[in-house]
Amino acid sequence: MGKRVIRTDQGAPPLGAYSQGWQAGGFVFVSGTGPIGPDGKVTGEDIEAQTNLTIDNIEAVLAAAGATLADVVKVSVHLGDTGTFPRYNEVYQRRFQGPYPAKTTVGSDLRQVPGMLIEIECIAYVGG
């Protein structure tokens, strides 16, 4: 099947030297994305709003590859404040359906993008 870059105008535009995603074989790799609007600016004042927008951005990249959240098998989440875990996780549980993907959540310094509280990357499987 090879590999191909995934691009969409529906998700967050890259803010650096990276692609929104790649499809390689039966896998789709979505780069770490945050609550970035189409204008390239952070949107959302709280962790709930930022988590929803971040997952919307992931969905857009997945859709460009013919995948959905249901195809996601691994998620890595970076929180600027681990104290927001319960609130972010409540949104996450509503957006992803069981059986849930494998997931790791860690605290990270997200100050490189002022105002960003969360960043999520994922891997989806769309192979046969």
Short mmCIF file of N, CA and C in Angstrom, two decimals:
data_model
loop_
_atom_site.label_atom_id
_atom_site.label_comp_id
_atom_site.label_asym_id
_atom_site.label_seq_id
_atom_site.Cartn_x
_atom_site.Cartn_y
_atom_site.Cartn_z
N MET A 1 0.82 -1.20 0.00
CA MET A 1 0.00 0.00 0.00
C MET A 1 0.86 1.26 0.00
N GLY A 2 2.08 1.20 0.52
CA GLY A 2 2.92 2.38 0.52
C GLY A 2 2.53 3.36 1.60
N LYS A 3 2.92 4.62 1.37
CA LYS A 3 2.58 5.67 2.32
C LYS A 3 2.20 6.93 1.58
N ARG A 4 1.40 7.77 2.27
CA ARG A 4 0.99 9.05 1.69
C ARG A 4 0.72 10.04 2.81
N VAL A 5 1.00 11.30 2.50
CA VAL A 5 0.75 12.35 3.47
C VAL A 5 -0.74 12.66 3.50
N ILE A 6 -1.23 13.02 4.68
CA ILE A 6 -2.64 13.39 4.85
C ILE A 6 -2.69 14.90 5.10
N ARG A 7 -3.50 15.59 4.31
CA ARG A 7 -3.69 17.03 4.46
C ARG A 7 -5.19 17.34 4.39
N THR A 8 -5.60 18.30 5.21
CA THR A 8 -6.99 18.75 5.14
C THR A 8 -7.07 20.21 5.58
N ASP A 9 -7.97 20.95 4.97
CA ASP A 9 -8.24 22.32 5.38
C ASP A 9 -9.25 22.35 6.53
N GLN A 10 -9.82 21.19 6.86
CA GLN A 10 -10.86 21.11 7.89
C GLN A 10 -10.29 21.02 9.30
N GLY A 11 -9.01 20.67 9.44
CA GLY A 11 -8.40 20.54 10.75
C GLY A 11 -7.44 21.68 11.02
N ALA A 12 -6.76 21.58 12.14
CA ALA A 12 -5.79 22.61 12.52
C ALA A 12 -4.64 22.65 11.52
N PRO A 13 -4.29 23.84 11.06
CA PRO A 13 -3.14 23.94 10.16
C PRO A 13 -1.86 23.67 10.95
N PRO A 14 -0.86 23.04 10.34
CA PRO A 14 0.40 22.82 11.04
C PRO A 14 1.03 24.16 11.45
N LEU A 15 1.55 24.21 12.67
CA LEU A 15 2.19 25.42 13.17
C LEU A 15 3.71 25.31 13.11
N GLY A 16 4.20 24.27 12.47
CA GLY A 16 5.63 24.05 12.38
C GLY A 16 5.96 23.12 11.24
N ALA A 17 7.14 22.52 11.32
CA ALA A 17 7.64 21.64 10.27
C ALA A 17 7.16 20.20 10.51
N TYR A 18 5.88 19.98 10.27
CA TYR A 18 5.30 18.64 10.39
C TYR A 18 4.06 18.55 9.52
N SER A 19 3.68 17.33 9.21
CA SER A 19 2.46 17.08 8.45
C SER A 19 1.32 16.80 9.42
N GLN A 20 0.08 17.06 8.99
CA GLN A 20 -1.07 16.75 9.84
C GLN A 20 -1.14 15.25 10.11
N GLY A 21 -0.78 14.47 9.12
CA GLY A 21 -0.80 13.02 9.31
C GLY A 21 -0.19 12.29 8.14
N TRP A 22 -0.01 10.99 8.34
CA TRP A 22 0.51 10.09 7.31
C TRP A 22 -0.28 8.80 7.35
N GLN A 23 -0.51 8.25 6.18
CA GLN A 23 -1.05 6.91 6.10
C GLN A 23 0.07 6.02 5.60
N ALA A 24 0.34 4.95 6.31
CA ALA A 24 1.38 4.00 5.94
C ALA A 24 0.80 2.60 6.11
N GLY A 25 0.68 1.90 4.98
CA GLY A 25 0.02 0.60 5.05
C GLY A 25 -1.39 0.78 5.56
N GLY A 26 -1.77 -0.01 6.52
CA GLY A 26 -3.11 0.07 7.08
C GLY A 26 -3.24 1.01 8.25
N PHE A 27 -2.20 1.81 8.52
CA PHE A 27 -2.22 2.70 9.67
C PHE A 27 -2.29 4.17 9.26
N VAL A 28 -2.96 4.96 10.09
CA VAL A 28 -3.01 6.41 9.93
C VAL A 28 -2.41 7.01 11.21
N PHE A 29 -1.37 7.83 11.02
CA PHE A 29 -0.68 8.48 12.13
C PHE A 29 -1.05 9.96 12.11
N VAL A 30 -1.72 10.42 13.16
CA VAL A 30 -2.12 11.83 13.25
C VAL A 30 -1.13 12.53 14.18
N SER A 31 -0.49 13.58 13.67
CA SER A 31 0.46 14.36 14.47
C SER A 31 -0.22 14.97 15.68
N GLY A 32 0.60 15.28 16.68
CA GLY A 32 0.07 15.98 17.84
C GLY A 32 -0.62 17.25 17.39
N THR A 33 -1.85 17.39 17.82
CA THR A 33 -2.64 18.58 17.46
C THR A 33 -3.29 19.12 18.72
N GLY A 34 -3.63 20.36 18.66
CA GLY A 34 -4.25 21.01 19.80
C GLY A 34 -5.51 21.74 19.39
N PRO A 35 -5.97 22.62 20.27
CA PRO A 35 -7.20 23.36 20.03
C PRO A 35 -6.95 24.56 19.12
N ILE A 36 -6.49 24.28 17.93
CA ILE A 36 -6.11 25.32 16.98
C ILE A 36 -7.24 25.51 15.97
N GLY A 37 -7.71 26.74 15.84
CA GLY A 37 -8.74 27.04 14.86
C GLY A 37 -8.13 27.18 13.47
N PRO A 38 -8.99 27.34 12.45
CA PRO A 38 -8.51 27.48 11.07
C PRO A 38 -7.58 28.67 10.87
N ASP A 39 -7.66 29.65 11.77
CA ASP A 39 -6.79 30.83 11.67
C ASP A 39 -5.42 30.60 12.30
N GLY A 40 -5.18 29.38 12.82
CA GLY A 40 -3.90 29.06 13.42
C GLY A 40 -3.75 29.53 14.86
N LYS A 41 -4.86 29.95 15.47
CA LYS A 41 -4.81 30.45 16.85
C LYS A 41 -5.51 29.49 17.81
N VAL A 42 -5.01 29.47 19.04
CA VAL A 42 -5.62 28.64 20.08
C VAL A 42 -7.03 29.15 20.35
N THR A 43 -7.96 28.22 20.45
CA THR A 43 -9.37 28.54 20.70
C THR A 43 -9.85 27.74 21.91
N GLY A 44 -10.63 28.39 22.76
CA GLY A 44 -11.19 27.72 23.93
C GLY A 44 -10.50 28.17 25.19
N GLU A 45 -11.30 28.52 26.18
CA GLU A 45 -10.76 29.05 27.43
C GLU A 45 -10.51 27.97 28.47
N ASP A 46 -11.20 26.83 28.39
CA ASP A 46 -11.04 25.81 29.42
C ASP A 46 -10.69 24.46 28.79
N ILE A 47 -10.35 23.51 29.63
CA ILE A 47 -9.89 22.21 29.14
C ILE A 47 -10.99 21.47 28.39
N GLU A 48 -12.24 21.65 28.79
CA GLU A 48 -13.34 20.97 28.10
C GLU A 48 -13.46 21.46 26.66
N ALA A 49 -13.49 22.77 26.46
CA ALA A 49 -13.62 23.34 25.11
C ALA A 49 -12.40 22.97 24.27
N GLN A 50 -11.20 23.05 24.88
CA GLN A 50 -10.00 22.74 24.12
C GLN A 50 -9.92 21.25 23.76
N THR A 51 -10.38 20.38 24.64
CA THR A 51 -10.39 18.94 24.33
C THR A 51 -11.33 18.66 23.17
N ASN A 52 -12.52 19.26 23.20
CA ASN A 52 -13.47 19.05 22.10
C ASN A 52 -12.91 19.51 20.77
N LEU A 53 -12.31 20.70 20.73
CA LEU A 53 -11.77 21.20 19.47
C LEU A 53 -10.59 20.35 19.01
N THR A 54 -9.75 19.92 19.93
CA THR A 54 -8.61 19.07 19.57
C THR A 54 -9.11 17.78 18.94
N ILE A 55 -10.13 17.17 19.51
CA ILE A 55 -10.68 15.93 18.94
C ILE A 55 -11.36 16.22 17.61
N ASP A 56 -12.01 17.36 17.46
CA ASP A 56 -12.56 17.75 16.15
C ASP A 56 -11.45 17.80 15.10
N ASN A 57 -10.30 18.38 15.47
CA ASN A 57 -9.18 18.47 14.54
C ASN A 57 -8.65 17.09 14.17
N ILE A 58 -8.58 16.19 15.14
CA ILE A 58 -8.16 14.81 14.87
C ILE A 58 -9.14 14.15 13.92
N GLU A 59 -10.44 14.32 14.18
CA GLU A 59 -11.45 13.74 13.30
C GLU A 59 -11.30 14.20 11.86
N ALA A 60 -10.96 15.47 11.67
CA ALA A 60 -10.80 16.01 10.31
C ALA A 60 -9.64 15.33 9.58
N VAL A 61 -8.53 15.13 10.27
CA VAL A 61 -7.39 14.45 9.64
C VAL A 61 -7.73 13.00 9.35
N LEU A 62 -8.37 12.34 10.31
CA LEU A 62 -8.79 10.95 10.09
C LEU A 62 -9.73 10.84 8.90
N ALA A 63 -10.69 11.75 8.81
CA ALA A 63 -11.66 11.72 7.70
C ALA A 63 -10.95 11.87 6.36
N ALA A 64 -9.92 12.70 6.31
CA ALA A 64 -9.16 12.89 5.06
C ALA A 64 -8.47 11.60 4.64
N ALA A 65 -8.29 10.69 5.59
CA ALA A 65 -7.68 9.39 5.30
C ALA A 65 -8.71 8.28 5.20
N GLY A 66 -10.01 8.65 5.29
CA GLY A 66 -11.06 7.64 5.23
C GLY A 66 -11.25 6.88 6.52
N ALA A 67 -10.87 7.49 7.65
CA ALA A 67 -10.97 6.85 8.96
C ALA A 67 -11.86 7.67 9.89
N THR A 68 -12.21 7.08 11.02
CA THR A 68 -13.01 7.75 12.05
C THR A 68 -12.38 7.51 13.41
N LEU A 69 -12.94 8.13 14.43
CA LEU A 69 -12.47 7.89 15.79
C LEU A 69 -12.59 6.42 16.18
N ALA A 70 -13.55 5.72 15.61
CA ALA A 70 -13.72 4.30 15.90
C ALA A 70 -12.55 3.46 15.41
N ASP A 71 -11.75 3.98 14.49
CA ASP A 71 -10.59 3.26 13.96
C ASP A 71 -9.33 3.50 14.79
N VAL A 72 -9.38 4.41 15.75
CA VAL A 72 -8.20 4.76 16.55
C VAL A 72 -7.87 3.62 17.51
N VAL A 73 -6.58 3.22 17.50
CA VAL A 73 -6.13 2.14 18.38
C VAL A 73 -5.18 2.62 19.48
N LYS A 74 -4.59 3.82 19.31
CA LYS A 74 -3.65 4.34 20.30
C LYS A 74 -3.75 5.86 20.35
N VAL A 75 -3.80 6.39 21.56
CA VAL A 75 -3.88 7.84 21.77
C VAL A 75 -2.82 8.24 22.80
N SER A 76 -2.11 9.32 22.51
CA SER A 76 -1.19 9.91 23.47
C SER A 76 -1.65 11.34 23.73
N VAL A 77 -1.82 11.67 25.00
CA VAL A 77 -2.35 12.98 25.39
C VAL A 77 -1.33 13.69 26.27
N HIS A 78 -1.13 14.97 25.98
CA HIS A 78 -0.25 15.82 26.77
C HIS A 78 -1.10 16.93 27.39
N LEU A 79 -1.07 17.02 28.71
CA LEU A 79 -1.81 18.05 29.43
C LEU A 79 -0.84 19.06 30.02
N GLY A 80 -1.14 20.32 29.85
CA GLY A 80 -0.33 21.36 30.46
C GLY A 80 -0.45 21.37 31.97
N ASP A 81 -1.57 20.87 32.48
CA ASP A 81 -1.84 20.80 33.93
C ASP A 81 -2.51 19.47 34.20
N THR A 82 -1.81 18.55 34.84
CA THR A 82 -2.39 17.22 35.10
C THR A 82 -3.59 17.29 36.04
N GLY A 83 -3.77 18.39 36.71
CA GLY A 83 -4.95 18.56 37.56
C GLY A 83 -6.24 18.64 36.76
N THR A 84 -6.13 18.89 35.45
CA THR A 84 -7.34 18.94 34.60
C THR A 84 -7.73 17.57 34.07
N PHE A 85 -6.99 16.52 34.46
CA PHE A 85 -7.25 15.18 33.92
C PHE A 85 -8.72 14.77 34.02
N PRO A 86 -9.37 14.85 35.19
CA PRO A 86 -10.76 14.39 35.26
C PRO A 86 -11.69 15.11 34.28
N ARG A 87 -11.48 16.41 34.09
CA ARG A 87 -12.34 17.19 33.20
C ARG A 87 -12.08 16.85 31.73
N TYR A 88 -10.79 16.73 31.35
CA TYR A 88 -10.48 16.34 29.98
C TYR A 88 -10.99 14.92 29.72
N ASN A 89 -10.80 14.03 30.68
CA ASN A 89 -11.17 12.62 30.49
C ASN A 89 -12.68 12.45 30.34
N GLU A 90 -13.46 13.31 30.97
CA GLU A 90 -14.92 13.26 30.81
C GLU A 90 -15.31 13.56 29.36
N VAL A 91 -14.68 14.56 28.76
CA VAL A 91 -14.93 14.89 27.35
C VAL A 91 -14.45 13.74 26.46
N TYR A 92 -13.25 13.23 26.74
CA TYR A 92 -12.67 12.13 25.97
C TYR A 92 -13.62 10.93 25.95
N GLN A 93 -14.17 10.58 27.11
CA GLN A 93 -15.08 9.43 27.21
C GLN A 93 -16.35 9.63 26.40
N ARG A 94 -16.79 10.86 26.25
CA ARG A 94 -17.98 11.13 25.43
C ARG A 94 -17.66 11.05 23.95
N ARG A 95 -16.46 11.45 23.56
CA ARG A 95 -16.10 11.53 22.13
C ARG A 95 -15.63 10.19 21.56
N PHE A 96 -14.90 9.41 22.34
CA PHE A 96 -14.48 8.08 21.91
C PHE A 96 -15.44 7.06 22.50
N GLN A 97 -15.67 5.99 21.77
CA GLN A 97 -16.59 4.95 22.24
C GLN A 97 -15.80 3.70 22.61
N GLY A 98 -16.33 2.94 23.55
CA GLY A 98 -15.69 1.67 23.93
C GLY A 98 -15.88 0.63 22.84
N PRO A 99 -14.98 -0.30 22.70
CA PRO A 99 -13.77 -0.39 23.52
C PRO A 99 -12.83 0.76 23.18
N TYR A 100 -12.34 1.40 24.22
CA TYR A 100 -11.50 2.58 24.04
C TYR A 100 -10.12 2.20 23.50
N PRO A 101 -9.49 3.15 22.79
CA PRO A 101 -8.11 2.91 22.33
C PRO A 101 -7.16 2.79 23.53
N ALA A 102 -6.01 2.18 23.30
CA ALA A 102 -4.93 2.25 24.29
C ALA A 102 -4.59 3.73 24.45
N LYS A 103 -4.28 4.16 25.67
CA LYS A 103 -4.09 5.60 25.89
C LYS A 103 -3.02 5.85 26.94
N THR A 104 -2.23 6.87 26.70
CA THR A 104 -1.29 7.38 27.69
C THR A 104 -1.56 8.87 27.84
N THR A 105 -1.62 9.34 29.09
CA THR A 105 -1.79 10.76 29.36
C THR A 105 -0.65 11.21 30.26
N VAL A 106 0.04 12.26 29.85
CA VAL A 106 1.17 12.76 30.63
C VAL A 106 1.08 14.27 30.78
N GLY A 107 1.76 14.79 31.76
CA GLY A 107 1.91 16.22 31.91
C GLY A 107 3.06 16.70 31.04
N SER A 108 2.85 17.81 30.36
CA SER A 108 3.87 18.34 29.44
C SER A 108 3.90 19.86 29.51
N ASP A 109 5.04 20.40 29.15
CA ASP A 109 5.18 21.84 29.05
C ASP A 109 4.69 22.25 27.66
N LEU A 110 3.54 22.86 27.58
CA LEU A 110 2.92 23.25 26.31
C LEU A 110 3.07 24.75 26.04
N ARG A 111 3.96 25.40 26.74
CA ARG A 111 4.09 26.86 26.62
C ARG A 111 4.58 27.33 25.25
N GLN A 112 5.07 26.40 24.41
CA GLN A 112 5.52 26.83 23.08
C GLN A 112 4.35 27.38 22.26
N VAL A 113 3.13 27.00 22.62
CA VAL A 113 1.94 27.57 21.99
C VAL A 113 1.13 28.21 23.12
N PRO A 114 1.27 29.51 23.34
CA PRO A 114 0.60 30.18 24.46
C PRO A 114 -0.91 29.92 24.47
N GLY A 115 -1.40 29.53 25.65
CA GLY A 115 -2.83 29.29 25.83
C GLY A 115 -3.25 27.86 25.58
N MET A 116 -2.38 27.04 25.02
CA MET A 116 -2.74 25.65 24.73
C MET A 116 -2.66 24.82 26.00
N LEU A 117 -3.76 24.12 26.31
CA LEU A 117 -3.84 23.31 27.52
C LEU A 117 -3.69 21.82 27.24
N ILE A 118 -3.85 21.41 25.97
CA ILE A 118 -3.86 19.99 25.63
C ILE A 118 -3.31 19.78 24.22
N GLU A 119 -2.64 18.65 24.03
CA GLU A 119 -2.20 18.21 22.71
C GLU A 119 -2.45 16.71 22.65
N ILE A 120 -2.99 16.24 21.52
CA ILE A 120 -3.28 14.82 21.36
C ILE A 120 -2.74 14.34 20.02
N GLU A 121 -2.13 13.15 20.03
CA GLU A 121 -1.75 12.47 18.80
C GLU A 121 -2.36 11.08 18.85
N CYS A 122 -2.55 10.47 17.67
CA CYS A 122 -3.14 9.14 17.68
C CYS A 122 -2.71 8.33 16.48
N ILE A 123 -2.99 7.04 16.58
CA ILE A 123 -2.77 6.09 15.49
C ILE A 123 -4.09 5.36 15.26
N ALA A 124 -4.49 5.29 14.01
CA ALA A 124 -5.70 4.55 13.64
C ALA A 124 -5.32 3.39 12.73
N TYR A 125 -6.13 2.36 12.75
CA TYR A 125 -5.89 1.21 11.88
C TYR A 125 -7.06 1.07 10.92
N VAL A 126 -6.76 1.10 9.62
CA VAL A 126 -7.80 1.00 8.60
C VAL A 126 -7.52 -0.15 7.63
N GLY A 127 -6.53 -0.98 7.97
CA GLY A 127 -6.15 -2.10 7.12
C GLY A 127 -7.14 -3.24 7.19
N GLY A 128 -6.90 -4.25 6.38
CA GLY A 128 -7.82 -5.39 6.29
C GLY A 128 -7.70 -6.40 7.34
#
